[in-house]
CSV table of C-alpha atoms in Angstrom, one decimal:
chain,number,residue,atom,x,y,z
A,4,LEU,CA,1.9,4.6,1.9
A,5,LEU,CA,-0.7,6.0,4.4
A,6,SER,CA,0.5,9.6,3.9
A,7,CYS,CA,0.2,9.3,0.1
A,8,ARG,CA,-3.4,8.1,0.3
A,9,LEU,CA,-4.5,10.6,3.0
A,10,TYR,CA,-2.8,13.6,1.4
A,11,CYS,CA,-2.9,12.9,-2.4
A,12,GLU,CA,-6.3,11.4,-3.0
A,13,GLU,CA,-9.6,13.3,-3.2
A,14,ALA,CA,-11.3,13.6,0.2
A,15,LYS,CA,-14.1,11.1,-0.7
A,16,ASP,CA,-12.0,8.8,-2.8
A,17,PRO,CA,-12.5,5.1,-1.7
A,18,LYS,CA,-8.8,4.6,-1.3
A,19,ARG,CA,-8.6,7.5,1.1
A,20,ARG,CA,-11.7,6.5,3.0
A,21,SER,CA,-10.5,2.9,3.2
A,22,CYS,CA,-7.3,4.1,4.7
A,23,GLN,CA,-9.1,6.1,7.3
A,24,THR,CA,-11.2,3.0,8.1
A,25,VAL,CA,-8.1,0.8,8.7
A,26,LEU,CA,-6.6,3.5,11.0
A,27,ALA,CA,-9.8,3.8,13.0
A,28,GLU,CA,-10.0,0.0,13.4
A,29,ALA,CA,-6.4,-0.3,14.4
A,30,LEU,CA,-6.7,2.5,17.0
A,31,ASP,CA,-9.8,0.9,18.5
A,32,ILE,CA,-8.0,-2.5,18.9
A,33,ILE,CA,-4.9,-0.8,20.3
A,34,ILE,CA,-6.9,1.1,22.9
A,35,ARG,CA,-8.8,-2.0,24.0
A,36,SER,CA,-5.6,-4.0,24.2
A,37,PHE,CA,-3.8,-1.7,26.7
A,38,ALA,CA,-6.9,-0.7,28.6
A,39,PRO,CA,-6.5,-3.3,31.3
A,40,ILE,CA,-3.0,-2.1,32.2
A,41,LEU,CA,-3.3,1.6,31.3
A,42,PRO,CA,-7.0,2.3,32.1
A,43,HIS,CA,-6.8,6.1,32.5
A,44,LEU,CA,-4.8,6.6,29.3
A,45,ALA,CA,-7.1,4.2,27.4
A,46,GLU,CA,-10.2,6.1,28.6
A,47,GLU,CA,-8.8,9.5,27.8
A,48,VAL,CA,-7.9,8.4,24.3
A,49,PHE,CA,-11.3,6.8,23.8
A,50,GLN,CA,-13.1,9.9,24.9
A,51,TYR,CA,-11.2,12.0,22.4
A,52,ILE,CA,-11.9,9.9,19.3
A,53,PRO,CA,-13.9,12.3,17.1
A,54,TYR,CA,-16.0,9.6,15.3
A,55,LYS,CA,-17.3,7.7,18.4
A,56,LYS,CA,-21.0,8.3,18.8
A,57,ASP,CA,-21.3,6.7,22.3
A,58,SER,CA,-19.8,8.1,25.5
A,59,GLU,CA,-20.1,5.1,27.7
A,60,GLY,CA,-16.4,4.6,27.9
A,61,VAL,CA,-14.0,2.0,26.7
A,62,PHE,CA,-14.8,-0.4,29.6
A,63,ARG,CA,-18.5,-0.4,29.0
A,64,THR,CA,-18.4,-1.1,25.2
A,65,GLY,CA,-16.9,-4.5,25.3
A,66,TRP,CA,-13.6,-6.2,24.4
A,67,ILE,CA,-11.9,-6.4,21.0
A,68,ASN,CA,-14.4,-7.4,18.4
A,69,ALA,CA,-12.7,-7.4,15.0
A,70,SER,CA,-14.9,-8.2,12.1
A,71,SER,CA,-14.2,-11.5,10.2
A,72,ALA,CA,-14.3,-9.3,7.0
A,73,TRP,CA,-10.7,-8.3,7.7
A,74,LYS,CA,-9.5,-11.9,7.3
A,75,LYS,CA,-9.5,-12.0,3.5
A,76,PRO,CA,-7.9,-15.2,2.2
A,77,GLY,CA,-4.6,-14.6,0.5
A,78,ILE,CA,-4.2,-11.0,1.4
A,79,GLU,CA,-1.5,-11.6,4.0
A,80,GLU,CA,0.5,-13.7,1.6
A,81,ALA,CA,0.1,-11.0,-1.1
A,82,ILE,CA,1.4,-8.3,1.1
A,83,GLU,CA,4.3,-10.4,2.4
A,84,GLY,CA,5.2,-11.3,-1.2
A,85,ALA,CA,5.1,-7.7,-2.3
A,86,CYS,CA,7.3,-6.7,0.7
A,87,ALA,CA,9.8,-9.4,-0.3
A,88,MET,CA,10.0,-7.8,-3.8
A,89,ARG,CA,10.2,-4.3,-2.3
A,90,ASP,CA,13.2,-5.4,-0.2
A,91,SER,CA,14.9,-6.7,-3.4
A,92,PHE,CA,14.2,-3.4,-5.1
A,93,LEU,CA,15.4,-1.2,-2.3
A,94,GLY,CA,18.5,-3.4,-1.9
A,95,SER,CA,19.3,-2.9,-5.6
A,96,ILE,CA,19.3,0.9,-5.5
A,97,SER,CA,21.7,1.2,-2.4
A,98,GLY,CA,19.8,3.8,-0.3
A,99,LYS,CA,18.8,6.1,-3.2
A,100,ASN,CA,15.4,7.7,-3.4
A,101,ALA,CA,13.0,5.0,-4.4
A,102,LEU,CA,10.7,7.5,-6.0
A,103,GLU,CA,13.3,8.3,-8.7
A,104,TYR,CA,12.7,4.8,-10.1
A,105,GLU,CA,10.2,2.7,-11.9
A,106,VAL,CA,10.0,-1.0,-11.0
A,107,ILE,CA,9.4,-3.9,-13.3
A,108,ILE,CA,8.3,-7.1,-11.6
A,109,VAL,CA,8.4,-10.3,-13.7
A,110,ILE,CA,6.6,-13.4,-12.4
A,111,GLU,CA,5.7,-16.5,-14.3
A,112,PRO,CA,1.9,-17.3,-14.5
A,113,GLY,CA,0.9,-19.0,-11.2
A,114,LEU,CA,-0.4,-18.3,-7.7
A,115,LEU,CA,2.1,-15.6,-6.9
A,116,PHE,CA,1.3,-13.7,-10.1
A,117,GLU,CA,-2.4,-13.9,-9.2
A,118,LEU,CA,-1.8,-12.6,-5.7
A,119,MET,CA,0.1,-9.6,-7.2
A,120,GLU,CA,-2.7,-9.0,-9.6
A,121,ALA,CA,-5.0,-8.6,-6.6
A,122,LEU,CA,-2.8,-5.6,-5.6
A,123,GLN,CA,-2.5,-4.2,-9.2
A,124,ALA,CA,-5.0,-5.0,-11.8
A,125,GLU,CA,-3.4,-2.9,-14.5
A,126,GLU,CA,-0.1,-3.8,-16.1
A,127,THR,CA,1.5,-0.5,-15.2
A,128,SER,CA,0.3,1.8,-12.4
A,129,SER,CA,1.5,4.7,-10.2
A,130,ALA,CA,-1.5,4.5,-7.8
A,131,SER,CA,-2.0,0.7,-7.2
A,132,GLN,CA,-1.6,-1.0,-3.8
A,133,LEU,CA,1.4,-2.8,-5.2
A,134,ASN,CA,3.1,0.4,-6.3
A,135,GLU,CA,2.5,1.9,-2.9
A,136,ILE,CA,4.2,-1.0,-1.2
A,137,MET,CA,7.1,-0.9,-3.6
A,138,MET,CA,7.5,2.8,-2.8
A,139,ALA,CA,8.4,3.6,-6.4
A,140,SER,CA,6.9,6.2,-8.7
A,141,GLN,CA,5.6,3.5,-11.0
A,142,THR,CA,5.3,-0.3,-11.1
A,143,THR,CA,4.9,-2.6,-14.0
A,144,LEU,CA,3.7,-6.2,-13.5
A,145,LEU,CA,4.6,-8.7,-16.2
A,146,SER,CA,4.7,-12.4,-16.8
A,147,GLU,CA,7.9,-12.3,-18.9
A,148,LEU,CA,10.9,-10.0,-19.4
A,149,PRO,CA,10.3,-7.1,-21.8
A,150,LYS,CA,11.9,-7.7,-25.2
A,151,GLU,CA,13.7,-4.3,-24.9
A,152,THR,CA,15.5,-5.3,-21.6
A,153,PRO,CA,19.2,-4.5,-22.1
A,154,SER,CA,21.6,-7.4,-21.7
A,155,ASP,CA,23.4,-5.6,-18.9
A,156,ALA,CA,20.3,-4.7,-17.0
A,157,ASN,CA,20.5,-5.3,-13.2
A,158,ILE,CA,18.0,-8.1,-12.7
A,159,ILE,CA,17.4,-9.1,-9.1
A,160,LYS,CA,16.1,-12.6,-8.7
A,161,GLY,CA,14.3,-14.0,-5.7
A,162,THR,CA,11.9,-16.6,-4.5
A,163,PHE,CA,8.8,-16.6,-2.2
A,164,LEU,CA,7.1,-19.4,-0.5
A,165,ILE,CA,3.3,-19.2,-0.6
A,166,ASN,CA,1.5,-21.0,2.2
A,167,LEU,CA,-2.3,-20.9,2.2
A,168,GLU,CA,-5.1,-22.6,4.2
A,169,GLY,CA,-2.8,-24.0,6.9
A,170,GLY,CA,-0.3,-25.5,4.5
A,171,ASP,CA,-2.9,-27.2,2.2
A,172,ILE,CA,-1.7,-25.0,-0.6
A,173,CYS,CA,2.0,-24.5,-0.9
A,174,GLU,CA,3.9,-23.1,-3.8
A,175,GLN,CA,7.5,-21.9,-4.2
A,176,SER,CA,7.5,-19.1,-6.8
A,177,SER,CA,10.4,-17.1,-8.3
A,178,TYR,CA,10.3,-13.5,-9.4
A,179,LYS,CA,12.6,-10.9,-11.0
A,180,VAL,CA,12.8,-7.2,-10.1
A,181,ILE,CA,14.3,-4.6,-12.4
A,182,ALA,CA,14.8,-1.0,-11.2
A,183,ARG,CA,15.1,1.7,-13.9
A,184,PRO,CA,15.6,5.5,-13.3
A,185,ILE,CA,12.3,7.2,-14.3
A,186,ALA,CA,12.6,9.8,-17.0
A,187,LYS,CA,10.0,12.3,-15.7
A,188,ALA,CA,10.0,15.3,-13.4
A,189,LYS,CA,9.1,15.4,-9.7
A,190,CYS,CA,5.5,16.3,-9.0
A,191,PRO,CA,5.3,19.3,-6.6
A,192,ARG,CA,2.2,17.8,-4.9
A,193,CYS,CA,2.7,14.0,-4.5
A,194,ARG,CA,6.5,14.0,-4.9
A,195,ARG,CA,6.4,11.2,-7.4
A,196,TYR,CA,8.4,11.5,-10.6
A,197,LEU,CA,5.4,11.5,-13.0
A,198,ALA,CA,5.1,15.1,-14.0
A,199,GLU,CA,6.0,16.7,-17.4
A,200,SER,CA,7.8,19.5,-15.5
A,201,SER,CA,8.8,20.3,-11.9
A,202,SER,CA,6.4,23.2,-11.8
A,203,THR,CA,3.3,21.2,-13.0
A,204,PRO,CA,1.5,18.5,-11.0
A,205,CYS,CA,1.3,15.0,-12.4
A,206,PRO,CA,-1.8,13.9,-14.3
A,207,ARG,CA,-3.3,12.1,-11.2
A,208,CYS,CA,-2.8,15.2,-9.0
A,209,LEU,CA,-4.3,17.5,-11.7
A,210,GLN,CA,-7.3,15.2,-11.8
A,211,VAL,CA,-7.7,15.3,-8.0
A,212,LEU,CA,-7.3,19.1,-7.9
A,213,ALA,CA,-9.9,19.5,-10.7
A,214,ALA,CA,-12.4,17.3,-8.8
A,215,GLY,CA,-11.9,19.3,-5.7
A,216,LYS,CA,-12.7,22.5,-7.5
A,217,ARG,CA,-15.9,21.1,-8.9
A,218,SER,CA,-17.1,20.0,-5.5
A,219,THR,CA,-16.6,23.4,-3.9
């Protein structure tokens, strides 16, 4: 997930920059966490952080001070729900390359569907947070099974318990996951199966490459 955002997106794309921000915050917290027991290592790592403007040292800049902005209501449950669906998907393809598939997630309207919509606003996407978690080439989020679903389709069913605000909001939701081999070629840049041919980048990568040329 991280490598896709860092490598595939344009340098100044918000998705790539937000990924860098998360990595920077995580590194800062890790350094301060082990500083009391590994002070020399913590100080050395701290001094080599390229984006730090101060040079006072890890012990003079205070303890862990994570912003409350990171505690977004519902995001933990959304990620856990998506991971549960990803496990269902990966279990259904028996160790095969997940990128060779597109995933269809079917959830009845309700809280779980709304949480998944926070990760993927579009019905079908290859670049959403939900698709990155699913590890597929493309993910489709629906509220009912497609009419063209074959009768012998391998439909994986599961449930997920949503627990919000300390238990004040509880909802058991069911979902269905369908994995279908994707009928496109492997993109030579992002490795997802979204290209028209194996020698041509997919539409998203072509757009990123074109933007890069314009900015140089």
